[in-house]
């Protein structure tokens, strides 16, 4: 019996994973998590055809869903373990949270647009990502009631290291975030807490939407 022919969709997803590997993503757990988060459900309908191309795409409220390579790269740098509790700032579509939820025990994700937070919550529930809590609020304040976190990832660019979030990081914890001016060069920074000290590594150049203070005012 010949194998069932692959659909265009599954070919696109295989190429998507191969492209991530080619660009240097090697952690099999991260590749599996990327495979288990169906990006076509996180982009707006008009971009569904482009969901498996390696590009950021517009979502509601003038925001963007990050480029898959950057999602995989930041996830790999976080080195998430199955027992970890992870905090994400900047839910957006919920895609990064979905990827993290396949690797961690629990994921908390904070979004300053109520529209995006509500849509992401429904989307994640519908798709069966059950260990994710979506919180509407100002992520620059973190979630003190649920701290400390083993891992923190910020998916909007901060101009300076957000000290409030550093305080909510557990000892030996890792935080990964884009740092830099809103309209200039930004870099992915990895911070590791060891004892009282914070080790900083500057990784790759990126472009992210800004991390803004306060909840968004919407009509
Ligand atoms: N991780 C997202 C992409 C994030 S885009 C995904 O996978 O789709 C960055 C998001 O950060 C935007 O939705 C923006 O509204 C949000 N954001 C910016 N500043 C914030 C803040 N202070 N608190 C919470 N969310 C914030």
XYZ file of C-alpha atoms and ligand atoms in Angstrom:
245
model
C 0.000 0.000 0.000
C 1.482 3.409 -0.937
C 1.694 5.946 1.871
C -1.029 8.525 2.010
C 0.269 11.610 0.151
C 1.296 14.430 2.451
C -0.952 17.469 2.436
C 0.489 20.902 1.613
C 0.001 21.750 5.279
C 2.124 18.926 6.637
C 4.847 19.572 4.048
C 4.923 23.226 5.129
C 5.292 22.132 8.769
C 8.099 19.691 7.988
C 9.953 22.403 6.090
C 9.322 24.746 9.005
C 11.069 22.364 11.434
C 13.920 21.700 9.010
C 14.463 25.441 8.604
C 14.675 25.855 12.393
C 17.267 23.089 12.573
C 19.231 24.613 9.711
C 19.320 27.927 11.557
C 20.822 26.208 14.589
C 17.963 25.148 16.869
C 19.196 21.784 18.134
C 17.298 21.021 21.361
C 14.884 18.186 20.435
C 12.440 19.216 23.186
C 12.247 22.736 21.734
C 11.762 21.411 18.189
C 9.012 19.100 19.465
C 7.304 21.981 21.296
C 7.458 24.079 18.089
C 5.905 21.143 16.236
C 3.096 20.883 18.787
C 2.042 24.549 18.645
C -0.024 25.012 15.456
C 0.987 28.540 14.401
C -1.802 28.799 11.828
C -4.268 29.114 14.734
C -2.340 32.013 16.270
C -2.131 34.265 13.195
C -5.107 36.194 11.831
C -7.098 34.366 9.137
C -5.757 36.524 6.298
C -2.192 35.352 7.081
C -2.983 31.638 7.644
C -1.178 30.733 4.382
C 2.002 32.349 5.654
C 1.895 30.837 9.151
C 4.862 28.505 8.534
C 7.117 31.069 6.916
C 9.860 32.409 9.136
C 8.493 35.902 9.629
C 6.738 38.037 12.215
C 3.108 38.801 11.264
C 0.647 41.499 12.354
C -2.016 40.599 14.952
C -4.756 42.759 16.526
C -4.061 45.987 18.469
C -1.096 46.928 16.228
C 1.067 44.154 17.730
C 2.928 41.233 16.125
C 3.349 37.495 16.544
C 7.111 36.927 16.670
C 9.148 35.210 13.968
C 9.247 31.430 14.659
C 13.052 31.315 14.674
C 13.169 33.952 17.422
C 10.487 32.098 19.436
C 12.516 28.874 19.158
C 15.791 30.676 19.898
C 14.511 32.418 23.036
C 12.881 29.171 24.191
C 16.125 27.256 23.689
C 18.086 29.893 25.620
C 15.606 29.592 28.510
C 16.432 25.880 29.003
C 12.972 25.122 30.434
C 12.618 21.935 32.494
C 9.374 20.001 33.081
C 9.138 21.104 36.736
C 9.505 24.824 35.919
C 7.039 27.643 36.463
C 7.506 30.192 33.701
C 6.402 33.822 33.393
C 5.982 35.449 29.983
C 5.440 39.180 29.573
C 3.657 40.049 26.302
C 1.092 37.334 25.501
C 0.194 38.764 22.081
C -1.348 35.847 20.183
C -0.408 33.281 22.864
C 1.969 31.450 20.496
C 5.120 31.721 22.614
C 3.068 30.706 25.677
C 1.809 27.617 23.820
C 5.380 26.592 22.961
C 6.487 27.121 26.569
C 3.517 25.201 27.926
C 4.773 22.033 26.198
C 8.045 22.289 28.123
C 7.072 23.658 31.553
C 4.824 22.661 34.430
C 2.996 25.967 34.432
C 3.046 29.135 32.332
C 1.757 32.549 33.385
C 1.536 35.104 30.611
C 0.649 38.793 31.001
C -0.771 41.092 28.282
C -1.619 44.813 28.543
C -4.343 44.712 25.834
C -7.534 43.165 27.170
C -8.640 42.197 23.630
C -5.437 40.220 23.033
C -5.477 38.611 26.497
C -9.092 37.468 26.113
C -8.532 36.118 22.586
C -5.344 34.286 23.607
C -7.070 32.737 26.643
C -9.882 31.325 24.491
C -7.465 30.199 21.771
C -5.169 28.357 24.204
C -8.120 26.694 25.958
C -9.680 25.619 22.676
C -6.395 24.153 21.440
C -5.918 22.261 24.710
C -2.962 24.167 26.206
C -4.287 23.755 29.731
C -1.315 24.721 31.896
C -1.318 28.378 30.773
C -2.830 31.215 32.790
C -3.412 34.385 30.747
C -3.488 37.531 32.881
C -4.630 40.960 31.664
C -2.391 43.584 33.248
C 0.854 45.520 33.201
C 3.655 43.014 32.819
C 6.300 45.488 33.959
C 4.992 44.721 37.458
C 5.351 40.965 36.940
C 3.083 38.751 39.030
C 4.311 39.119 42.626
C 1.535 36.864 43.953
C 2.896 33.938 41.903
C 6.645 34.680 42.200
C 9.323 33.418 42.216
C 9.534 32.022 38.685
C 12.168 29.581 37.452
C 12.181 31.245 34.055
C 11.009 34.633 32.751
C 10.743 35.635 29.105
C 9.822 39.112 27.909
C 8.594 39.330 24.316
C 8.542 43.128 24.014
C 11.659 45.315 24.058
C 12.635 47.040 27.294
C 15.055 49.976 27.298
C 16.623 48.896 30.585
C 16.610 45.642 32.579
C 13.253 45.553 34.427
C 14.406 45.213 38.054
C 10.919 44.250 39.266
C 11.106 41.140 37.086
C 14.657 40.324 38.187
C 13.341 40.309 41.774
C 10.673 37.777 40.785
C 13.249 35.386 39.336
C 14.152 32.366 41.499
C 17.767 31.718 42.447
C 19.502 29.944 39.519
C 16.666 31.321 37.394
C 17.091 32.523 33.809
C 15.440 35.522 32.159
C 15.579 36.148 28.403
C 14.489 39.476 26.949
C 15.055 41.893 24.067
C 16.806 45.011 25.329
C 17.345 48.284 23.542
C 15.714 51.463 22.239
C 12.260 51.165 20.689
C 13.366 52.400 17.279
C 16.975 51.291 17.307
C 19.186 48.225 17.670
C 17.951 45.693 20.215
C 19.685 42.576 21.455
C 18.423 39.393 23.086
C 19.898 39.338 26.570
C 20.125 36.313 28.838
C 20.312 36.993 32.578
C 21.169 34.219 35.024
C 20.675 34.706 38.750
C 23.348 33.058 40.853
C 23.401 33.835 44.538
C 22.996 37.589 44.749
C 24.670 38.151 41.384
C 23.259 38.487 37.895
C 25.261 37.173 34.939
C 24.509 38.897 31.629
C 25.094 37.505 28.136
C 24.276 39.509 25.007
C 23.128 37.201 22.202
C 21.633 38.203 18.830
C 20.211 41.387 17.302
C 16.397 41.612 17.005
C 13.415 43.946 16.430
C 10.496 43.761 18.885
C 7.543 46.015 19.645
C 8.118 48.109 22.788
C 7.407 47.084 26.356
C 5.066 49.865 27.503
C 3.960 50.773 31.016
C 0.396 50.342 32.235
C -2.638 48.571 30.828
C -3.606 49.689 27.317
C -6.580 52.033 27.023
C -8.931 50.600 24.433
C -12.159 51.829 22.913
N 4.668 36.596 22.542
C 3.729 37.074 21.551
C 4.243 38.243 20.715
C 4.388 39.427 21.515
S 4.285 41.005 20.768
C 3.261 35.955 20.638
O 3.769 34.847 20.759
O 2.355 36.203 19.831
C 4.531 41.874 22.279
C 3.317 41.958 23.167
O 3.724 42.570 24.385
C 2.203 42.824 22.602
O 1.003 42.112 22.549
C 2.127 43.986 23.588
O 0.813 44.492 23.775
C 2.659 43.345 24.849
N 3.145 44.269 25.879
C 3.886 45.396 25.720
N 4.100 45.977 26.915
C 3.497 45.193 27.855
C 3.352 45.257 29.278
N 3.850 46.250 30.001
N 2.659 44.279 29.891
C 2.114 43.243 29.193
N 2.206 43.135 27.856
C 2.893 44.100 27.188
